[in-house]
mmCIF file of C-alpha atoms in Angstrom:
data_model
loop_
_atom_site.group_PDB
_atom_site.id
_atom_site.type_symbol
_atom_site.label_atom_id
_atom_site.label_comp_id
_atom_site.label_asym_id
_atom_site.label_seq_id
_atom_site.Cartn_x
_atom_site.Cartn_y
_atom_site.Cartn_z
ATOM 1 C CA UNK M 1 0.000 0.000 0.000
ATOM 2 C CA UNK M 2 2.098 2.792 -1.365
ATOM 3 C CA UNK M 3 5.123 1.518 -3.553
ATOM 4 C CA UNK M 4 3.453 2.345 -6.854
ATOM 5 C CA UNK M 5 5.210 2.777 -10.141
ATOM 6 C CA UNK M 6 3.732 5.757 -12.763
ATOM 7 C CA UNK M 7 0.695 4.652 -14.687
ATOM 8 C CA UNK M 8 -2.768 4.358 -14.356
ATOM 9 C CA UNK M 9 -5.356 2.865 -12.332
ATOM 10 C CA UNK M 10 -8.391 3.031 -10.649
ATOM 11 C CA UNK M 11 -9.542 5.369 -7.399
ATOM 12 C CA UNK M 12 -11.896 3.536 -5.396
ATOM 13 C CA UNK M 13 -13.583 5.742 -2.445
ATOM 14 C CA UNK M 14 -15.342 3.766 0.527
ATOM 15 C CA UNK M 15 -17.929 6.057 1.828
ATOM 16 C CA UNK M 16 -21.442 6.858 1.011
ATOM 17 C CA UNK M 17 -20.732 6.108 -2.526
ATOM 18 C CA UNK M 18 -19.447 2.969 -2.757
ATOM 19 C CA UNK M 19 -18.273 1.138 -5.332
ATOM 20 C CA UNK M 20 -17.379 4.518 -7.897
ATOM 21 C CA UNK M 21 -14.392 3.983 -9.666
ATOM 22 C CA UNK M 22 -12.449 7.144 -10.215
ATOM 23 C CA UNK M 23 -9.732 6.732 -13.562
ATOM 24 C CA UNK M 24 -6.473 7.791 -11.641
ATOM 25 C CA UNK M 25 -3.021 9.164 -12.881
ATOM 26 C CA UNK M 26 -0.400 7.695 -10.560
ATOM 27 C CA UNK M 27 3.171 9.887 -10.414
ATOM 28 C CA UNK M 28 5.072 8.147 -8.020
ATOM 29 C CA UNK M 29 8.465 9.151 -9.261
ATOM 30 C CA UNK M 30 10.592 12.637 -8.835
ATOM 31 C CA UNK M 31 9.884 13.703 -12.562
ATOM 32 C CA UNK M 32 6.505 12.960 -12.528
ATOM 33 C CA UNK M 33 5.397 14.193 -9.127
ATOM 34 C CA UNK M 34 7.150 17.241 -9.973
ATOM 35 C CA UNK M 35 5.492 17.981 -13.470
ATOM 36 C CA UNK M 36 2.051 16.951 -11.875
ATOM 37 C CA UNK M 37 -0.358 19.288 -13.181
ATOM 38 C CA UNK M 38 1.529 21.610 -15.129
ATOM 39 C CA UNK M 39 0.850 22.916 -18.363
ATOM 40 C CA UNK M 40 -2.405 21.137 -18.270
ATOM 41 C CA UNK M 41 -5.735 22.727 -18.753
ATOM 42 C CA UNK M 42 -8.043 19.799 -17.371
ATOM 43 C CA UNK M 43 -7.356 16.214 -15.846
ATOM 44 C CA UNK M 44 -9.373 13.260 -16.494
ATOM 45 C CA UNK M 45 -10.257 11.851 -13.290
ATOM 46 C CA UNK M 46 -7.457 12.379 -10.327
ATOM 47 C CA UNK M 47 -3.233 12.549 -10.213
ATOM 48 C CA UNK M 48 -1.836 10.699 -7.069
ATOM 49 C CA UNK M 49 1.170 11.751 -5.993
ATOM 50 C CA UNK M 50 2.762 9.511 -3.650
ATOM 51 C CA UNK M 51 5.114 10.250 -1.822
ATOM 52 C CA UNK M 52 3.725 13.885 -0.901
ATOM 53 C CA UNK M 53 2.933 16.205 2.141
ATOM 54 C CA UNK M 54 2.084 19.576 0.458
ATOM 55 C CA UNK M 55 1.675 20.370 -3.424
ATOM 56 C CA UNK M 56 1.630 24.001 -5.075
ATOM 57 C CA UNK M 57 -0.249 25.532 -7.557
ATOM 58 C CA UNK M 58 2.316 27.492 -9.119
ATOM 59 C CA UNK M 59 1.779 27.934 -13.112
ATOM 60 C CA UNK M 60 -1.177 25.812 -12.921
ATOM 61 C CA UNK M 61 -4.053 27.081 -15.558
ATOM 62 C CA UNK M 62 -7.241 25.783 -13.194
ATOM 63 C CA UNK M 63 -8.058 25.448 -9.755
ATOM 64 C CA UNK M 64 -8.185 22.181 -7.997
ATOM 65 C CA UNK M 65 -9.190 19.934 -5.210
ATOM 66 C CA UNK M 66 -6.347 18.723 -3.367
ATOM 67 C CA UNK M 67 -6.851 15.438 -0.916
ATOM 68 C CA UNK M 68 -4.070 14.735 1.951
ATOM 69 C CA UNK M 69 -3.955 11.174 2.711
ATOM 70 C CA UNK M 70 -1.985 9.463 5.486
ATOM 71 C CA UNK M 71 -0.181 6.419 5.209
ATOM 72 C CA UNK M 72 -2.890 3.982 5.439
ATOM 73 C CA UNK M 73 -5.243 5.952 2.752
ATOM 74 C CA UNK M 74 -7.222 7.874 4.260
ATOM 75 C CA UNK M 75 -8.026 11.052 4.021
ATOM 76 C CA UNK M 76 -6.777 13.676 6.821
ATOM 77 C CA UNK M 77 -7.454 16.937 4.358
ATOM 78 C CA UNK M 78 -9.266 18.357 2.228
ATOM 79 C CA UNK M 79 -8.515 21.969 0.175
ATOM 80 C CA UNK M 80 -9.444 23.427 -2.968
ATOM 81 C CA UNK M 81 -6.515 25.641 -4.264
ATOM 82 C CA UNK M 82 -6.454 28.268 -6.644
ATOM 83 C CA UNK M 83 -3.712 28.839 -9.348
ATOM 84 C CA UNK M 84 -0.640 30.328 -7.804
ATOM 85 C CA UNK M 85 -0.718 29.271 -4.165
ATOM 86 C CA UNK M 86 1.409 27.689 -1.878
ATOM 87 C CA UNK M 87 -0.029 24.676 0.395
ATOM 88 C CA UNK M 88 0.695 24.064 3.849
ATOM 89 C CA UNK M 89 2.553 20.618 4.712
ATOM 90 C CA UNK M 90 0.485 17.806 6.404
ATOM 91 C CA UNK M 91 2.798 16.347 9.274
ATOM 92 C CA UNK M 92 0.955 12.989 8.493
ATOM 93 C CA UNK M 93 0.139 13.074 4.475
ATOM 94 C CA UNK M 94 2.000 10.290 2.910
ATOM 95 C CA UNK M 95 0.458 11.015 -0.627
ATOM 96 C CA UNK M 96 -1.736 13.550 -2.204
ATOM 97 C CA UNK M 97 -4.754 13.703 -4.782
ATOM 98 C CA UNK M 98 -5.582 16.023 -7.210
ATOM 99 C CA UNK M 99 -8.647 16.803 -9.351
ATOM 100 C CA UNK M 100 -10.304 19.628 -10.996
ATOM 101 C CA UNK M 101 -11.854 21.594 -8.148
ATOM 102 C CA UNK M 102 -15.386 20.494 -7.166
ATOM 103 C CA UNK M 103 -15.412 17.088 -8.383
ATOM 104 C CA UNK M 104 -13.965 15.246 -4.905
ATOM 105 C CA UNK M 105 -17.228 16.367 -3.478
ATOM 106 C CA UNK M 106 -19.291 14.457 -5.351
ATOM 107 C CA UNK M 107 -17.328 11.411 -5.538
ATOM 108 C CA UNK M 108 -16.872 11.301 -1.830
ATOM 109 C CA UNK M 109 -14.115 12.052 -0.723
ATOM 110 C CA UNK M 110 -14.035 13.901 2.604
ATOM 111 C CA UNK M 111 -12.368 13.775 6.110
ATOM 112 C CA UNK M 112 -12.191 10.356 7.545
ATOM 113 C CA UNK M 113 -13.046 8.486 4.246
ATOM 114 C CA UNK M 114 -10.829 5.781 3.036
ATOM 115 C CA UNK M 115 -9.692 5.443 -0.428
ATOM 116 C CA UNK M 116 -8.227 2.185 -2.677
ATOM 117 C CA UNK M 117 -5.423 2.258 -5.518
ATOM 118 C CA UNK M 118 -6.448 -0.517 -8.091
ATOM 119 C CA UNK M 119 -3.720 -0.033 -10.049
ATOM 120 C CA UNK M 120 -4.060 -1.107 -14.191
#
């Protein structure tokens, strides 16, 4: 649970909504987590980025929903960050979500709720 390679998989969020499959971007190494979001104007589904305590929105072109989870995947924050802003570390995030802001809402994703990587 956490030693993930780049690629693409699957978000599952256990909550109220079960069973919602999410398609997820997973950048788990240093050149990916760093590019992350940028130059993008939209992202299909959500970007893990694992390992990660804070993110940025530095030259981003969109705001987004960013989702602190701790080691065991679940989630400890919740922000939506505008373009050109500087997040606050999480002492216990041990990977991060993004999506295009408003969308973790509706699939769920809150304090407390857990979340599954079924990776492709």
């Amino acid at each position: 649970m956490g030693r993930w390679q780049d690629g693409r998989g699957k978000l599952i969020v256990h909550g109220e909504r079960e069973g919602s499959a999410v398609p997820l971007e997973i950048a788990s190494s240093y050149r990916a987590r760093t590019k992350g979001l940028l130059g993008r104007d939209s992202v299909d589904g959500a970007l893990l980025l694992s390992p990660a305590g804070s993110v940025h929105t530095f030259r981003m072109r969109f705001p987004i929903d960013v989702a602190y989870l701790d080691r065991r995947l679940r989630v400890i924050a919740v922000r939506t960050m505008k373009p050109g802003r500087l997040g606050l570390p999480r002492l216990r995030s041990r990977h991060v979500l993004e999506a295009e802001a408003g969308v973790m809402e509706g699939w769920g994703v809150r304090v407390g709720v857990r979340v599954e990587i079924a990776v492709e």
